[in-house]
């Protein structure tokens, strides 16, 4: 069984930190506040911030979920500001 690669942010309903592994065989591009491991060729344990993603209602269907990047900036000291990206 795969360990969870994402965690909810306490006191911020609907916001998650998502840390998938690059080219993971089961999970790819299903991200929220996203840091991906394995993008640095010299260090497989380094996490790189990719951006803030939200579920795309237009592209999601009953067979799969599609997440779209809405920004590449995130000030964690102002995390409440991310609420305006919600649908």
PDB file of C-alpha atoms in Angstrom:
ATOM      1  CA  UNK A   1       0.000   0.000   0.000  1.00  0.00           C
ATOM      2  CA  UNK A   2       1.285   3.470  -0.962  1.00  0.00           C
ATOM      3  CA  UNK A   3       1.902   5.947   1.867  1.00  0.00           C
ATOM      4  CA  UNK A   4       0.010   9.236   1.669  1.00  0.00           C
ATOM      5  CA  UNK A   5       1.964  11.824  -0.273  1.00  0.00           C
ATOM      6  CA  UNK A   6      -0.226  14.733   0.788  1.00  0.00           C
ATOM      7  CA  UNK A   7      -1.388  16.241   4.044  1.00  0.00           C
ATOM      8  CA  UNK A   8      -4.106  18.770   4.878  1.00  0.00           C
ATOM      9  CA  UNK A   9      -2.953  22.112   6.269  1.00  0.00           C
ATOM     10  CA  UNK A  10      -4.372  22.496   9.809  1.00  0.00           C
ATOM     11  CA  UNK A  11      -7.002  25.222  10.227  1.00  0.00           C
ATOM     12  CA  UNK A  12      -7.189  25.810   6.434  1.00  0.00           C
ATOM     13  CA  UNK A  13     -10.037  23.702   5.062  1.00  0.00           C
ATOM     14  CA  UNK A  14      -9.449  22.477   1.530  1.00  0.00           C
ATOM     15  CA  UNK A  15      -5.712  23.287   1.405  1.00  0.00           C
ATOM     16  CA  UNK A  16      -3.188  20.465   1.087  1.00  0.00           C
ATOM     17  CA  UNK A  17       0.565  20.099   0.792  1.00  0.00           C
ATOM     18  CA  UNK A  18       1.207  17.491  -1.876  1.00  0.00           C
ATOM     19  CA  UNK A  19       4.652  15.923  -2.325  1.00  0.00           C
ATOM     20  CA  UNK A  20       4.648  13.352  -5.118  1.00  0.00           C
ATOM     21  CA  UNK A  21       7.751  11.699  -6.470  1.00  0.00           C
ATOM     22  CA  UNK A  22       8.747  12.684 -10.042  1.00  0.00           C
ATOM     23  CA  UNK A  23       7.687   9.963 -12.520  1.00  0.00           C
ATOM     24  CA  UNK A  24       5.982   7.954  -9.799  1.00  0.00           C
ATOM     25  CA  UNK A  25       4.294   4.922 -11.401  1.00  0.00           C
ATOM     26  CA  UNK A  26       0.905   5.562  -9.750  1.00  0.00           C
ATOM     27  CA  UNK A  27       0.688   9.303  -8.960  1.00  0.00           C
ATOM     28  CA  UNK A  28       1.598  12.158 -11.249  1.00  0.00           C
ATOM     29  CA  UNK A  29       0.187  15.655 -11.700  1.00  0.00           C
ATOM     30  CA  UNK A  30      -2.430  15.205  -8.971  1.00  0.00           C
ATOM     31  CA  UNK A  31      -1.151  18.070  -6.884  1.00  0.00           C
ATOM     32  CA  UNK A  32      -2.236  20.963  -4.605  1.00  0.00           C
ATOM     33  CA  UNK A  33       0.511  22.993  -2.867  1.00  0.00           C
ATOM     34  CA  UNK A  34       3.109  20.984  -4.649  1.00  0.00           C
ATOM     35  CA  UNK A  35       6.707  20.134  -3.922  1.00  0.00           C
ATOM     36  CA  UNK A  36       8.031  17.342  -6.157  1.00  0.00           C
ATOM     37  CA  UNK A  37      10.857  15.067  -5.117  1.00  0.00           C
ATOM     38  CA  UNK A  38      13.435  13.875  -7.615  1.00  0.00           C
ATOM     39  CA  UNK A  39      13.625  16.796 -10.079  1.00  0.00           C
ATOM     40  CA  UNK A  40      17.229  17.574  -9.135  1.00  0.00           C
ATOM     41  CA  UNK A  41      19.414  15.108 -11.052  1.00  0.00           C
ATOM     42  CA  UNK A  42      22.129  15.066  -8.379  1.00  0.00           C
ATOM     43  CA  UNK A  43      19.854  14.594  -5.354  1.00  0.00           C
ATOM     44  CA  UNK A  44      16.761  12.363  -5.295  1.00  0.00           C
ATOM     45  CA  UNK A  45      15.743  13.616  -1.830  1.00  0.00           C
ATOM     46  CA  UNK A  46      15.460  17.316  -2.765  1.00  0.00           C
ATOM     47  CA  UNK A  47      11.937  18.771  -3.004  1.00  0.00           C
ATOM     48  CA  UNK A  48      11.250  21.511  -5.591  1.00  0.00           C
ATOM     49  CA  UNK A  49       8.204  23.810  -5.303  1.00  0.00           C
ATOM     50  CA  UNK A  50       6.051  23.523  -8.444  1.00  0.00           C
ATOM     51  CA  UNK A  51       3.103  25.747  -7.592  1.00  0.00           C
ATOM     52  CA  UNK A  52      -0.463  25.858  -6.321  1.00  0.00           C
ATOM     53  CA  UNK A  53      -2.960  23.621  -8.103  1.00  0.00           C
ATOM     54  CA  UNK A  54      -6.743  23.275  -7.965  1.00  0.00           C
ATOM     55  CA  UNK A  55      -9.171  20.775  -9.375  1.00  0.00           C
ATOM     56  CA  UNK A  56     -10.269  21.645 -12.921  1.00  0.00           C
ATOM     57  CA  UNK A  57     -14.028  21.183 -13.057  1.00  0.00           C
ATOM     58  CA  UNK A  58     -14.023  21.577 -16.862  1.00  0.00           C
ATOM     59  CA  UNK A  59     -11.432  18.846 -17.498  1.00  0.00           C
ATOM     60  CA  UNK A  60     -12.362  16.412 -14.721  1.00  0.00           C
ATOM     61  CA  UNK A  61     -14.794  13.613 -15.495  1.00  0.00           C
ATOM     62  CA  UNK A  62     -15.977  10.387 -13.888  1.00  0.00           C
ATOM     63  CA  UNK A  63     -12.846   8.541 -15.084  1.00  0.00           C
ATOM     64  CA  UNK A  64     -10.132  10.884 -13.797  1.00  0.00           C
ATOM     65  CA  UNK A  65      -9.333  14.068 -11.892  1.00  0.00           C
ATOM     66  CA  UNK A  66      -7.387  16.899 -13.535  1.00  0.00           C
ATOM     67  CA  UNK A  67      -5.545  19.485 -11.450  1.00  0.00           C
ATOM     68  CA  UNK A  68      -4.475  22.826 -12.963  1.00  0.00           C
ATOM     69  CA  UNK A  69      -1.694  25.125 -11.756  1.00  0.00           C
ATOM     70  CA  UNK A  70      -3.118  28.504 -10.732  1.00  0.00           C
ATOM     71  CA  UNK A  71       0.097  30.162  -9.520  1.00  0.00           C
ATOM     72  CA  UNK A  72       3.781  29.452  -9.063  1.00  0.00           C
ATOM     73  CA  UNK A  73       4.027  31.793  -6.050  1.00  0.00           C
ATOM     74  CA  UNK A  74       3.084  30.983  -2.476  1.00  0.00           C
ATOM     75  CA  UNK A  75       3.892  32.972   0.655  1.00  0.00           C
ATOM     76  CA  UNK A  76       3.345  30.477   3.462  1.00  0.00           C
ATOM     77  CA  UNK A  77       3.125  33.303   5.995  1.00  0.00           C
ATOM     78  CA  UNK A  78       0.012  34.473   4.094  1.00  0.00           C
ATOM     79  CA  UNK A  79      -1.487  31.056   3.413  1.00  0.00           C
ATOM     80  CA  UNK A  80      -5.041  32.291   4.010  1.00  0.00           C
ATOM     81  CA  UNK A  81      -4.712  34.300   0.766  1.00  0.00           C
ATOM     82  CA  UNK A  82      -4.856  31.019  -1.167  1.00  0.00           C
ATOM     83  CA  UNK A  83      -8.599  30.831  -0.478  1.00  0.00           C
ATOM     84  CA  UNK A  84      -9.294  33.139  -3.435  1.00  0.00           C
ATOM     85  CA  UNK A  85      -8.094  30.383  -5.803  1.00  0.00           C
ATOM     86  CA  UNK A  86     -10.938  28.099  -4.745  1.00  0.00           C
ATOM     87  CA  UNK A  87     -13.693  27.460  -7.258  1.00  0.00           C
TER      88      UNK A  87
END
